[in-house]
CSV table of N, CA and C in Angstrom, one decimal:
chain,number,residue,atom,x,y,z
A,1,UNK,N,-20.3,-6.8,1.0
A,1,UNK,CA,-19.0,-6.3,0.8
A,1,UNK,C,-18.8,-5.9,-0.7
A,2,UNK,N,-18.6,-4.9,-0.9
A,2,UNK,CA,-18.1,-4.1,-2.1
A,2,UNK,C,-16.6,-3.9,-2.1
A,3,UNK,N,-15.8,-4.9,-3.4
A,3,UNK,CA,-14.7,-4.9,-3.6
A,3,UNK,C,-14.1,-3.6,-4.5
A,4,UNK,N,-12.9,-2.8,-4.3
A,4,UNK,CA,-12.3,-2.4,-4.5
A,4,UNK,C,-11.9,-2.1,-6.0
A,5,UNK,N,-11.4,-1.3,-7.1
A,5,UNK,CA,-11.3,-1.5,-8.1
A,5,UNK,C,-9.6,-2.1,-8.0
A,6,UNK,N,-9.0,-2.0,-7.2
A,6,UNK,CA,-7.6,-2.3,-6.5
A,6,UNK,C,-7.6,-3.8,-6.1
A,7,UNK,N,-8.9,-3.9,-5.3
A,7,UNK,CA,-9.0,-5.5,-4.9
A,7,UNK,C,-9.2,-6.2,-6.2
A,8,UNK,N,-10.3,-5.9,-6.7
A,8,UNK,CA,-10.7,-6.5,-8.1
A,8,UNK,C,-9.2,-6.8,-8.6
A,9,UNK,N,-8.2,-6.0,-9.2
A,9,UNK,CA,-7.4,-5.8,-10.3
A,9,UNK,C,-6.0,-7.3,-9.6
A,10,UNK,N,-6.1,-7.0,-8.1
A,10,UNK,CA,-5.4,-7.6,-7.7
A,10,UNK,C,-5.3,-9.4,-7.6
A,11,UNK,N,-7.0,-9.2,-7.5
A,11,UNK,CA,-7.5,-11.1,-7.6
A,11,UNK,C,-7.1,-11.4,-8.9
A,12,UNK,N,-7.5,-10.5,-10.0
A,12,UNK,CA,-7.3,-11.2,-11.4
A,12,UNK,C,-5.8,-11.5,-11.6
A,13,UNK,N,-4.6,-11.0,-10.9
A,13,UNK,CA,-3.6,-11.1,-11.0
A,13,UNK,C,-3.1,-12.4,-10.2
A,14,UNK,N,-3.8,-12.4,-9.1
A,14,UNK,CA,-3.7,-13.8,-8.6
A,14,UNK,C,-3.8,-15.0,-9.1
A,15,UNK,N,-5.2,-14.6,-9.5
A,15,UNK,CA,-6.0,-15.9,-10.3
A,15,UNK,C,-4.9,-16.4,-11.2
A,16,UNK,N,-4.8,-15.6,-12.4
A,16,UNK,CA,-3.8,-15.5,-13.5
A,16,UNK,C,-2.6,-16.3,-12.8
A,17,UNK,N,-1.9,-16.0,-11.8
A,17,UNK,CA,-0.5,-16.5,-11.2
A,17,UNK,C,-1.0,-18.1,-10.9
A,18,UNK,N,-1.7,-18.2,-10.5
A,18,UNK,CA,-2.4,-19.5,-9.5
A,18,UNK,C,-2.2,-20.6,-11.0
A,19,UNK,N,-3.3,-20.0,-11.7
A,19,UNK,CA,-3.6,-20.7,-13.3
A,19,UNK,C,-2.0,-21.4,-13.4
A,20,UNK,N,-1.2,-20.4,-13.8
A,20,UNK,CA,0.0,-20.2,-14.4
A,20,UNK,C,1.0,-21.3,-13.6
A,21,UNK,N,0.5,-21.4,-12.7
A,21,UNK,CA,1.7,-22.0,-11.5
A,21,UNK,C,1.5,-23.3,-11.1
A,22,UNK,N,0.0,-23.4,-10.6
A,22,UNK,CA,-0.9,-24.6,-10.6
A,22,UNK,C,-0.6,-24.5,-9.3
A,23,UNK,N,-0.8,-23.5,-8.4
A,23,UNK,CA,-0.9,-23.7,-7.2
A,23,UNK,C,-1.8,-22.2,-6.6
A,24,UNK,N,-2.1,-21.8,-5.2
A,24,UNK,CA,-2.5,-20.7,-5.0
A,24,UNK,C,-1.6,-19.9,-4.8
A,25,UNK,N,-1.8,-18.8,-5.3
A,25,UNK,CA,-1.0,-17.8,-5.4
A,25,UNK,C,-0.6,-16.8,-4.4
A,26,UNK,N,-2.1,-16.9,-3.2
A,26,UNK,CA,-2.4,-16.0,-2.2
A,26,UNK,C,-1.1,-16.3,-1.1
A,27,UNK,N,-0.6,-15.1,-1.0
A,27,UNK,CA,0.3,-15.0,0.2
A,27,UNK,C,1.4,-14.8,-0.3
A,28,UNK,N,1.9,-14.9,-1.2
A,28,UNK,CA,3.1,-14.7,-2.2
A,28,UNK,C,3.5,-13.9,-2.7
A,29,UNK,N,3.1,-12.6,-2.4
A,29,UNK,CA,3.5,-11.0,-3.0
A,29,UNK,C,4.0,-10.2,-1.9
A,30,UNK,N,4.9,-9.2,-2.6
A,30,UNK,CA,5.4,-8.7,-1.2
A,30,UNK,C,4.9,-7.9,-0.2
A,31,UNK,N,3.7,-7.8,-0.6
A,31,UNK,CA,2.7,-7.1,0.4
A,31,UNK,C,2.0,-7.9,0.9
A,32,UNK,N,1.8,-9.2,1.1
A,32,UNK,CA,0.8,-10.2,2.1
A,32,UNK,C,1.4,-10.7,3.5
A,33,UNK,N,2.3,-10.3,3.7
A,33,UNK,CA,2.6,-10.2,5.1
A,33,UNK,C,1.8,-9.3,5.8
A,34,UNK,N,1.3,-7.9,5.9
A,34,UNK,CA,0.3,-7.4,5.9
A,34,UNK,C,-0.8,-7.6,5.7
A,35,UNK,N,-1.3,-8.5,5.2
A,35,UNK,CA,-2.9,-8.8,5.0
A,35,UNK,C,-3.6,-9.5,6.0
A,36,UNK,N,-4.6,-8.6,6.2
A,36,UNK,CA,-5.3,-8.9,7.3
A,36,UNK,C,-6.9,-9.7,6.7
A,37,UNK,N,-7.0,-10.8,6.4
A,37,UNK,CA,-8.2,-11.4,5.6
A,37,UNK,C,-9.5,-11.7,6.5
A,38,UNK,N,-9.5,-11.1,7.8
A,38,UNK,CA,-10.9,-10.5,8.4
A,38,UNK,C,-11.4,-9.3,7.9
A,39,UNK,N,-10.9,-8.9,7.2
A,39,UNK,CA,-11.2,-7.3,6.3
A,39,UNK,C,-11.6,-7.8,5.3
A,40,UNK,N,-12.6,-6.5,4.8
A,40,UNK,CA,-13.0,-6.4,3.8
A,40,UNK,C,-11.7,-6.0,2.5
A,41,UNK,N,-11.5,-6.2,1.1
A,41,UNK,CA,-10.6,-6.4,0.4
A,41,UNK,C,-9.3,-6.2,1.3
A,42,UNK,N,-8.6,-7.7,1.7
A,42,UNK,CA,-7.6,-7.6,2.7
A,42,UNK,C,-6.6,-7.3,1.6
A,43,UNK,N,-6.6,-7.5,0.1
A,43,UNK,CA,-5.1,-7.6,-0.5
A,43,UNK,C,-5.0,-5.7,-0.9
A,44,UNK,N,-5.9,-5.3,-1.0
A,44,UNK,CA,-6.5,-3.8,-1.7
A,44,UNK,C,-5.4,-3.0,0.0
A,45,UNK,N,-6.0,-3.5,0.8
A,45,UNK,CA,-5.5,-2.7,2.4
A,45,UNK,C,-3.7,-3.2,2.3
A,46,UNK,N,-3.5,-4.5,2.1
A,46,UNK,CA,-2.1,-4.5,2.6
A,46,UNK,C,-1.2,-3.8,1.4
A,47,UNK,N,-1.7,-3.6,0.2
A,47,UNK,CA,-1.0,-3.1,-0.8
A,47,UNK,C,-0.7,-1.7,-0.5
A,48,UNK,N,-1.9,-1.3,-0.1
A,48,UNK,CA,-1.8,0.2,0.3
A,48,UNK,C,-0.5,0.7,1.9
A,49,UNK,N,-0.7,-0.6,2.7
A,49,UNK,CA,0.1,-0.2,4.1
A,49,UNK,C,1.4,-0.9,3.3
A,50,UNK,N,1.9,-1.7,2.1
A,50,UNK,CA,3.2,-1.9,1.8
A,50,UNK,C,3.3,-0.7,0.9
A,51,UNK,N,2.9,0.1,-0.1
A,51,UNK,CA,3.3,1.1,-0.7
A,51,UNK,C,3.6,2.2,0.2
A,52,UNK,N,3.1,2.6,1.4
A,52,UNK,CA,3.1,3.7,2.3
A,52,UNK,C,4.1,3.6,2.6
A,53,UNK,N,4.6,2.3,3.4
A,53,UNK,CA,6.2,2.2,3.8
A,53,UNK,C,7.2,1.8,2.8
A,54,UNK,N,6.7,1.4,1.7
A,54,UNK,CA,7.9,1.5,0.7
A,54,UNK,C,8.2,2.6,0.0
A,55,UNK,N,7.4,3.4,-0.3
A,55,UNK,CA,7.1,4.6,-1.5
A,55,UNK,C,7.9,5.9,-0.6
A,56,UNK,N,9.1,6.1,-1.5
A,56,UNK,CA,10.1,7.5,-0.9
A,56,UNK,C,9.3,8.3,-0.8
A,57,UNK,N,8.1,8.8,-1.5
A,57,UNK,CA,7.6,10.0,-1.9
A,57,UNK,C,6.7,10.3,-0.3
A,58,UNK,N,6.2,9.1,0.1
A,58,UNK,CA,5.5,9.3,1.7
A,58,UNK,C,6.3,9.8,2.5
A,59,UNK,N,5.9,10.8,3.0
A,59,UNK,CA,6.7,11.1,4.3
A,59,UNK,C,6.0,10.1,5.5
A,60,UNK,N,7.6,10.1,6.4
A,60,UNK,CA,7.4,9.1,7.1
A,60,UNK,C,7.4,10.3,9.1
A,61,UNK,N,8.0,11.5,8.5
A,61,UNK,CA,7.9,12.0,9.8
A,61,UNK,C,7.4,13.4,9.0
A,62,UNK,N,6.9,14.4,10.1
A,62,UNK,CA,6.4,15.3,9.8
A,62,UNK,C,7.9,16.5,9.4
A,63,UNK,N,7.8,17.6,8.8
A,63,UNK,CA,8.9,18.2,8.1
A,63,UNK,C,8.8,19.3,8.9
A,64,UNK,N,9.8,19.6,9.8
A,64,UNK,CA,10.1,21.2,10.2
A,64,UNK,C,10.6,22.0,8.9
A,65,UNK,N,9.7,23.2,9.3
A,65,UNK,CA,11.1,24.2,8.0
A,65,UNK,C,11.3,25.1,9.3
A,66,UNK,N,12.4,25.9,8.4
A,66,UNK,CA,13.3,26.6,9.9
A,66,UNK,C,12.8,27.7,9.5
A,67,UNK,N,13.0,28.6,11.2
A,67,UNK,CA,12.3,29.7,10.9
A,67,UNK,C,13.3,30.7,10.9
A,68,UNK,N,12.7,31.8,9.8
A,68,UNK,CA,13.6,33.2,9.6
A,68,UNK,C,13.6,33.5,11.2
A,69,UNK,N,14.6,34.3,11.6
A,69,UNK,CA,15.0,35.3,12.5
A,69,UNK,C,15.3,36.5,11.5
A,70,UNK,N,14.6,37.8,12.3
A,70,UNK,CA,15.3,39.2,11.9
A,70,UNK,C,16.4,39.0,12.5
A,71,UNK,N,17.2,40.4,11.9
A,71,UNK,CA,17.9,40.8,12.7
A,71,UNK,C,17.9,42.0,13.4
A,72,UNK,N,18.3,42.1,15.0
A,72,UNK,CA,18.2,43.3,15.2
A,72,UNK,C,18.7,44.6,15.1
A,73,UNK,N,17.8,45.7,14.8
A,73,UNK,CA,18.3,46.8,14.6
A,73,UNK,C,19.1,47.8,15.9
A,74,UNK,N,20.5,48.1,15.7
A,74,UNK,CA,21.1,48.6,16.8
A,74,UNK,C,20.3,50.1,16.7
């Protein structure tokens, strides 16, 4: 398994919290409801499926644009 540069960045932020707190930190962010830890980098995946549905900028449905009509010539 090859970790993520996302997974990587994310453990060290763990680790760090865990240190900090004196307990584990895993499961405590708002993206670990989504984490699925039979995967490969599970925190790297749920971060990504919590940004998709949080992030305005994702569309969440596909965008009609409307179409011109001519008009007819009498």
């Amino acid at each position: 398994m090859k970790l993520t540069k996302k997974q990587m960045e994310l453990d060290k932020i763990k680790w760090e919290i865990s240190e900090s707190m004196g307990i584990d930190a895993c499961g405590s962010f708002e993206f670990c409801p989504l984490c699925d830890k039979s995967l490969d980098n599970p925190c790297d995946r749920a971060y990504k499926k919590f940004k998709k549905q949080t992030d305005p900028k994702t569309p969440t449905q596909k965008k009609t644009t409307a179409r011109k009509t001519t008009a007819k010539k009498s």
